[in-house]
Short mmCIF file of C-alpha atoms and ligand atoms in Angstrom, two decimals:
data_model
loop_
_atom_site.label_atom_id
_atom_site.label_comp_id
_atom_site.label_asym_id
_atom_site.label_seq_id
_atom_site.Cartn_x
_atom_site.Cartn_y
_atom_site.Cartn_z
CA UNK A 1 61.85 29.99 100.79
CA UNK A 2 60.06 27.24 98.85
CA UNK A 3 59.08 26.91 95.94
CA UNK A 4 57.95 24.12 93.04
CA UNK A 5 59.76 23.08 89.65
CA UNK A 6 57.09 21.50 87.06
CA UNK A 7 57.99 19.39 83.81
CA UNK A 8 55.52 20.42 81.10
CA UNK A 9 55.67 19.48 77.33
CA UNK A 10 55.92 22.52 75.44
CA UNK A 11 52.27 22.31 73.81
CA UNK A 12 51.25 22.52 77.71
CA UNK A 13 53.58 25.82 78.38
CA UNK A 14 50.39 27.98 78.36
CA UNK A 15 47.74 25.98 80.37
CA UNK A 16 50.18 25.29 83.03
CA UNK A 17 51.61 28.56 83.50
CA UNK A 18 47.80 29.72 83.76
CA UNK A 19 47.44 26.98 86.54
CA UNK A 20 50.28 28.26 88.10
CA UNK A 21 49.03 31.74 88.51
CA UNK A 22 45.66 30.76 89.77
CA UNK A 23 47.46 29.00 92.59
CA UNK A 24 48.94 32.46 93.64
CA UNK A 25 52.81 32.07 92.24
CA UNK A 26 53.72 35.74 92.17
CA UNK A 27 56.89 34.46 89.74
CA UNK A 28 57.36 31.73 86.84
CA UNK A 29 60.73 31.52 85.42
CA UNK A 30 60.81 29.10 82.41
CA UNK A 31 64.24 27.00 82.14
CA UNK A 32 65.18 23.89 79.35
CA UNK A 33 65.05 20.68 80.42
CA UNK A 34 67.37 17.66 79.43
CA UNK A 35 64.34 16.60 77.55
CA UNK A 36 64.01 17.44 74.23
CA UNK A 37 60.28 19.22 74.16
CA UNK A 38 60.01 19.84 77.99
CA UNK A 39 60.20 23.06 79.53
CA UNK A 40 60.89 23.47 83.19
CA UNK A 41 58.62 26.38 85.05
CA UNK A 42 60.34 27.31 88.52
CA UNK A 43 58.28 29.05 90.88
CA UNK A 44 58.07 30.76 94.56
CA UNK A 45 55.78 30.42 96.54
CA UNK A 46 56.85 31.09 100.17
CA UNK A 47 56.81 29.32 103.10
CA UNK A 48 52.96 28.62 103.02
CA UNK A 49 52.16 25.21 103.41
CA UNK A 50 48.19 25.50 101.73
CA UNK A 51 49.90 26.22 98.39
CA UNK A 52 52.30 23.47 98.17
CA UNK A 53 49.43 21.21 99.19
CA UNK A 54 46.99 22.85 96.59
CA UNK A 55 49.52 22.36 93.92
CA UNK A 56 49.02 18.64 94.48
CA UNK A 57 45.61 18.70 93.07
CA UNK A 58 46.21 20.89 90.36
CA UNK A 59 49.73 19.97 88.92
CA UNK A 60 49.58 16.36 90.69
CA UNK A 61 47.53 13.91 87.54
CA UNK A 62 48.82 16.50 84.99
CA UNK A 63 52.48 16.94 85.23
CA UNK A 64 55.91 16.06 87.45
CA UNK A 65 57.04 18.40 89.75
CA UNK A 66 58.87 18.73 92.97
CA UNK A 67 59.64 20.86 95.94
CA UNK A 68 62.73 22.74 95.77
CA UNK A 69 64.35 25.23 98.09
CA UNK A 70 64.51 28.26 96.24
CA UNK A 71 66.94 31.64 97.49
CA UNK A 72 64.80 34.18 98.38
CA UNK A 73 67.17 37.21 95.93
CA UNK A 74 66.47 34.54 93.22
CA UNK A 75 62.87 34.69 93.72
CA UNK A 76 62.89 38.09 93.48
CA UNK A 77 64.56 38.86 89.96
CA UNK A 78 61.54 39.45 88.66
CA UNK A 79 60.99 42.70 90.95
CA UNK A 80 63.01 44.89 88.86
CA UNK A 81 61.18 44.71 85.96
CA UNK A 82 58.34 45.19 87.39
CA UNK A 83 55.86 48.25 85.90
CA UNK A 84 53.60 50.75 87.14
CA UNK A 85 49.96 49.95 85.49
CA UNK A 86 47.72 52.84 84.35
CA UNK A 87 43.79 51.26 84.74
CA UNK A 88 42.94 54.57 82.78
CA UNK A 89 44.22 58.49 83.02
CA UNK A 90 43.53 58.82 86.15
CA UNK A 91 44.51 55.70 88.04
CA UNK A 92 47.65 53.59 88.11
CA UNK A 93 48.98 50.34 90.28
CA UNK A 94 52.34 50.56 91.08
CA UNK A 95 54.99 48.28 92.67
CA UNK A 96 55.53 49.31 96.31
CA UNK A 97 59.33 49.23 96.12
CA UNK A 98 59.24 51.78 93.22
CA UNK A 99 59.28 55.28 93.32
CA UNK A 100 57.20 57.27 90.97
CA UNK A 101 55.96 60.60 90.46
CA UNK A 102 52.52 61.14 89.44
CA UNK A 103 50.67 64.54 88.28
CA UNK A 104 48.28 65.68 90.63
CA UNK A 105 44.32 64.00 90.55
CA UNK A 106 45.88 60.27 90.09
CA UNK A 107 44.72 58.10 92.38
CA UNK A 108 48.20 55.34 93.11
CA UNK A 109 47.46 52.13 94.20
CA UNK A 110 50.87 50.57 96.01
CA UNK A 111 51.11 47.02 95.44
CA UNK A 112 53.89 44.54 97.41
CA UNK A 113 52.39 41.01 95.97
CA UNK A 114 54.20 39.43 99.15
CA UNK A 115 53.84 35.67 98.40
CA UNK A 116 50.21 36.29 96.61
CA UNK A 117 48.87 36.75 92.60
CA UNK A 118 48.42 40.19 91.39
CA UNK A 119 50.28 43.22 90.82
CA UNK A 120 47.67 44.36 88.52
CA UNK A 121 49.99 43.61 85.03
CA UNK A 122 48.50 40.56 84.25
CA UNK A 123 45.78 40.93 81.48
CA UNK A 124 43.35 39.59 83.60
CA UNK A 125 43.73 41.46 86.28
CA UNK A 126 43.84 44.95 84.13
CA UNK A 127 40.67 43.87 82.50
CA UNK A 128 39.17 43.03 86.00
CA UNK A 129 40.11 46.19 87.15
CA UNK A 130 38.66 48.41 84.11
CA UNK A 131 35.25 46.51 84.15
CA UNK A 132 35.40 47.18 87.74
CA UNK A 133 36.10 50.70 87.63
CA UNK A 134 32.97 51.36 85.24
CA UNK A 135 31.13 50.18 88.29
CA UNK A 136 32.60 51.88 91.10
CA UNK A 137 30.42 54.58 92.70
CA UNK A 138 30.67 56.04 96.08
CA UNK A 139 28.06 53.64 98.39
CA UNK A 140 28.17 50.94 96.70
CA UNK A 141 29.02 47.56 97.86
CA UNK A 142 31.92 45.12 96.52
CA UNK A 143 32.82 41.54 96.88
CA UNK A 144 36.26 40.59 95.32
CA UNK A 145 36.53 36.24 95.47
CA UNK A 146 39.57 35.42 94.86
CA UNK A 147 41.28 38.90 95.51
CA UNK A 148 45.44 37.62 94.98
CA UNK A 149 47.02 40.51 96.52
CA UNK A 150 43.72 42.49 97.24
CA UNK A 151 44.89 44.79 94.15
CA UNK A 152 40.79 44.91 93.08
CA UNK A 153 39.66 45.41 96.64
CA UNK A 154 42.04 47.80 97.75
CA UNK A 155 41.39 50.00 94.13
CA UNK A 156 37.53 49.94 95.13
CA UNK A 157 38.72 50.92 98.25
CA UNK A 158 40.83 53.86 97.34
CA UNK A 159 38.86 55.26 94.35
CA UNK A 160 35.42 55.31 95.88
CA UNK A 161 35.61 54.82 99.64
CA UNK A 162 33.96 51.47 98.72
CA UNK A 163 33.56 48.96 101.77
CA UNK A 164 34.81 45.94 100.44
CA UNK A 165 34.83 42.14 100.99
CA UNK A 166 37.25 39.92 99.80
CA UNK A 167 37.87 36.55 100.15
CA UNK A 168 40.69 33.67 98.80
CA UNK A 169 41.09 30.21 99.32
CA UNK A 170 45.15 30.75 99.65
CA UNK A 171 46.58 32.49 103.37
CA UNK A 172 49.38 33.99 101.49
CA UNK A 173 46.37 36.26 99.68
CA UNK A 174 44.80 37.16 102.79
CA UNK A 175 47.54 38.59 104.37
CA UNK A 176 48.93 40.43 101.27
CA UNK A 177 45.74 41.56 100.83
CA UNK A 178 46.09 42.98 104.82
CA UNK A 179 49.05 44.64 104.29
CA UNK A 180 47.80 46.36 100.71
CA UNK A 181 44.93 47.72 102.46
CA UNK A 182 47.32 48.88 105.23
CA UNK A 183 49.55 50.51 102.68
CA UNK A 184 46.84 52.37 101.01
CA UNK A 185 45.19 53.34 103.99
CA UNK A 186 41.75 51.43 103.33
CA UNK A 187 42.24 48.77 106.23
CA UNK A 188 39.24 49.81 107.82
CA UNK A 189 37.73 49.43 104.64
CA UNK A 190 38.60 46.03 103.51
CA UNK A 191 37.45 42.91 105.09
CA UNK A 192 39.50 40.05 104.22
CA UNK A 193 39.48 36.30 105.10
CA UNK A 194 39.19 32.95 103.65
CA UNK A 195 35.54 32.54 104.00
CA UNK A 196 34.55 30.01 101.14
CA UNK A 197 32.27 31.78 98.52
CA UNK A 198 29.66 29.57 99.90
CA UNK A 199 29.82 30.66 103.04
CA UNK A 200 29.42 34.46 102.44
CA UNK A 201 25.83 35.88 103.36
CA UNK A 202 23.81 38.94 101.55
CA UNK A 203 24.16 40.49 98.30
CA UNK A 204 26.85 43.14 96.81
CA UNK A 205 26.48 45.96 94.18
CA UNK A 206 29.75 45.01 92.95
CA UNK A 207 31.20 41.33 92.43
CA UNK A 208 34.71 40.59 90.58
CA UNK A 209 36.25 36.74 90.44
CA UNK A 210 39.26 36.47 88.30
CA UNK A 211 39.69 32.95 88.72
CA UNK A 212 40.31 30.31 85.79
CA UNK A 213 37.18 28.89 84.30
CA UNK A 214 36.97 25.69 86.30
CA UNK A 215 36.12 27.70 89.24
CA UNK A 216 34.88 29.99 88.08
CA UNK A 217 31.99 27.21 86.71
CA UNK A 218 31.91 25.54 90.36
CA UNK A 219 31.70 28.70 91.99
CA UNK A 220 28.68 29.56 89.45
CA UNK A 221 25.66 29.81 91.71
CA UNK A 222 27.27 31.58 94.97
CA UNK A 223 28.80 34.28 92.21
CA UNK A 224 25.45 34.47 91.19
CA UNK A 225 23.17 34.70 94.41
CA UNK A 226 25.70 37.07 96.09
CA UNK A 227 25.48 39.32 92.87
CA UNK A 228 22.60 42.00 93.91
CA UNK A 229 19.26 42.34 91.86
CA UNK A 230 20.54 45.57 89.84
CA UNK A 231 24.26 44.61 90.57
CA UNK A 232 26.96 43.66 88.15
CA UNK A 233 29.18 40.25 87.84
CA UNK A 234 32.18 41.21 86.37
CA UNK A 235 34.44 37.32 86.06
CA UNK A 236 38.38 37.03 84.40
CA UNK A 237 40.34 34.40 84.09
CA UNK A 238 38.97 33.29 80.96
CA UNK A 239 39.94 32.45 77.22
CA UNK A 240 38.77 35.23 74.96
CA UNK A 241 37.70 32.20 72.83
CA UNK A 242 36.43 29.53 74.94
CA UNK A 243 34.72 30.64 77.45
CA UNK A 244 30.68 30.21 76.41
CA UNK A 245 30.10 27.44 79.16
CA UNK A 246 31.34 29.71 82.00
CA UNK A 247 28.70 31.97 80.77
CA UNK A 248 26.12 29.22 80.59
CA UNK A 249 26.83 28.22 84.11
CA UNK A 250 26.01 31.42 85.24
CA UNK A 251 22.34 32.15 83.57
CA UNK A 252 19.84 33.20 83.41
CA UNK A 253 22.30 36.49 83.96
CA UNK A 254 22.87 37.78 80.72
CA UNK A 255 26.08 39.64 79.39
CA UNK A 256 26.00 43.20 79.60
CA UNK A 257 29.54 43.53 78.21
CA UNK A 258 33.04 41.75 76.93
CA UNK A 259 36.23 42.58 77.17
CA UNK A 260 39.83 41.35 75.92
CA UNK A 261 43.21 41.29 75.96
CA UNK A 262 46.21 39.29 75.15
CA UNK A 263 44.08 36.22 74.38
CA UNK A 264 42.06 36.82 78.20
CA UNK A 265 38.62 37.55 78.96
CA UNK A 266 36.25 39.88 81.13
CA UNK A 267 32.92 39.32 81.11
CA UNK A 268 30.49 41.75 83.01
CA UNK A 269 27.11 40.33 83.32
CA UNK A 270 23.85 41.19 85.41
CA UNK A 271 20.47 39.41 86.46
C1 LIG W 1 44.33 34.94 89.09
S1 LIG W 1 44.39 35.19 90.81
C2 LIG W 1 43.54 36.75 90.89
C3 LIG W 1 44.10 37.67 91.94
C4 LIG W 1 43.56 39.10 91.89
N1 LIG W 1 42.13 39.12 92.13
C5 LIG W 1 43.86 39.73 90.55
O1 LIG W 1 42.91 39.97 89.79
O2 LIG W 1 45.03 39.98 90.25
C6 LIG W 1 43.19 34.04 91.38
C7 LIG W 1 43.08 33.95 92.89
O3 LIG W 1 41.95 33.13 93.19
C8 LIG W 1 42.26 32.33 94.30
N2 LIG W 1 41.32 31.20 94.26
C9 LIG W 1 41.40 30.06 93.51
N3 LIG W 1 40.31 29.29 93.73
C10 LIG W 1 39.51 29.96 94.62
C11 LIG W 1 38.26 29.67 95.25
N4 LIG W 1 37.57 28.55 95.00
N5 LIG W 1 37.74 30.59 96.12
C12 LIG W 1 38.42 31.73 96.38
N6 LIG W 1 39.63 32.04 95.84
C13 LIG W 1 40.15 31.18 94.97
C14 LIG W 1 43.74 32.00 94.15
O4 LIG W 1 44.30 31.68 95.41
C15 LIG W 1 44.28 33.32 93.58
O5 LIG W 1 44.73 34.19 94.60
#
C-alpha cells in the first residue's frame, strides 16, 4: 500500500494535517524529524493513483514530501481505537469491524472508511451530520459533495429513506461510499460518482459540503444554484473563527444557523 510522508514546521502541524484530510487520508501518524522544529506526518492512502497526484497540488509549493511504501497492518493501527459516534440519542456511526450492542429504536450507521475520509469522528463531520439531521424528513431530496466515505449520504439514507446524491473528486470515496451504502442496505438509494459539482443538474432540499474553505469558496455558486428555493446549505470544513469570506462567497443566502466544535465550523444557510 502507498502512502506519503510530509515535512512540516511545527507552526504548520494544524493546516497541513487539515490538508491532509481533505485529500481523503483516512490515517495521519505524526513522527520527529532529525530537524529540530519539523514534524513528520505519515499517511495511507492506498493504491489510488488520483490521490498521490492530487497531493502534488496541495502539499507540492507548501511542503517536502515523498512516496513511501507503507505495510498495510501499519496503516491500520489506528483501527483499534477507533469509536462508535452518537449524532444524538437516537443515532450512532460505528466502525464496521466493531461489534456493538445498541438498545432498541437506534438507528446504526456501519462505517469501513476503506481508503476514503470519514468515519463520522472528526468534528466536522459530527457537526455536518447534526445540521444535517435537523433537516432530514422523509421525501426530501439530498446532495452530499464531497461525501469521504458516504457517512452523510448513507445516514440520510438510513434515517429517512432519503434518495441521495453524492459526489467526490477522489475514486477511493466513490467506492467506499458504494460499499457503505451496500452495508447499510441503502444502495438503491445512493447515487454516487465523481460528477464535478458543476456538472450536477436540478435542485436538492438538502445540500451538505464538508470541504476546507478554499473549495468550499470555488465551489460557491454550484453549492448555491443546486441548493433548492426553500432548501438548506449546510457547509463544514471551516475555522470557527475565520470563516466570514466563505459565507460572503455564498450570498445573497443568509445564515440560518452556526455551529462548533473543537475549533471547526457548520454553517447552515438558505436563499
Ligand atoms: C473532509 S472530507 C469529508 C468527507 C465526508 N463528507 C465527511 O463529512 O466525513 C472532504 C472530501 O471532499 C472531497 N473533495 C475535495 N475537493 C472536492 C471537490 N472540488 N469536489 C468534490 N469533492 C471534493 C475529498 O476527496 C474528501 O473526500
Amino acid at each position: 500500500m502507498r502512502g506519503f510522508v510530509v515535512s512540516v514546521p511545527v507552526a504548520d502541524l494544524d493546516v497541513a494535517s487539515d490538508v491532509l484530510w481533505q485529500l481523503g487520508v483516512r490515517a495521519i501518524e505524526e513522527r520527529h524529524s532529525s530537524a529540530a522544529d519539523v514534524v513528520e506526518l505519515w499517511t495511507a492512502v492506498g493504491d489510488h493513483d488520483d490521490a498521490i497526484a492530487r497531493a502534488d497540488a496541495a502539499l507540492g509549493a507548501r511542503w517536502q514530501w515523498r512516496v513511501v511504501e507503507v505495510s498495510e497492518a501499519a496503516a491500520d493501527t489506528w483501527r483499534e481505537f477507533a469509536r462508535p459516534m452518537w449524532v444524538d440519542d437516537a443515532l450512532v456511526v460505528v466502525p464496521a469491524w466493531q461489534e456493538h450492542r445498541f438498545a432498541d429504536g437506534v438507528a446504526v450507521i456501519a462505517i469501513e472508511p476503506g481508503g476514503a475520509f470519514g468515519l463520522g469522528d472528526h468534528p466536522t463531520t459530527s457537526l455536518s451530520l447534526r445540521a444535517a439531521r435537523r433537516h432530514l424528513a422523509a421525501g426530501r431530496t439530498v446532495l452530499d459533495v464531497g461525501c469521504g466515505t458516504g457517512v452523510i449520504a448513507v445516514t440520510a439514507a438510513v434515517v429517512v429513506g432519503a434518495s441521495v446524491r453524492a459526489v467526490d473528486i477522489a475514486s477511493a470515496a466513490v467506492e467506499a461510499t458504494r460499499d457503505n451504502a451496500l452495508r447499510n442496505d441503502v444502495a438503491a438509494l445512493v447515487d454516487v460518482d465523481t460528477t464535478s459539482a458543476g456538472g450536477l443538474d436540478g435542485s436538492y432540499d438538502l445540500v451538505v459540503a464538508n470541504i476546507l474553505a478554499p473549495t468550499l469558496v470555488q465551489l460557491a455558486d454550484d453549492l448555491r444554484r443546486l441548493t433548492a428555493v426553500d432548501g438548506h446549505l449546510v457547509i463544514s470544513g471551516i475555522l470557527a473563527d475565520r470563516h466570514d469570506h466563505v459565507v460572503a462567497a455564498l450570498a445573497p443566502m443568509t445564515v440560518e444557523r452556526t455551529d462548533t466544535l473543537d475549533g471547526w465550523a457548520a454553517v447552515t444557510l438558505r436563499h
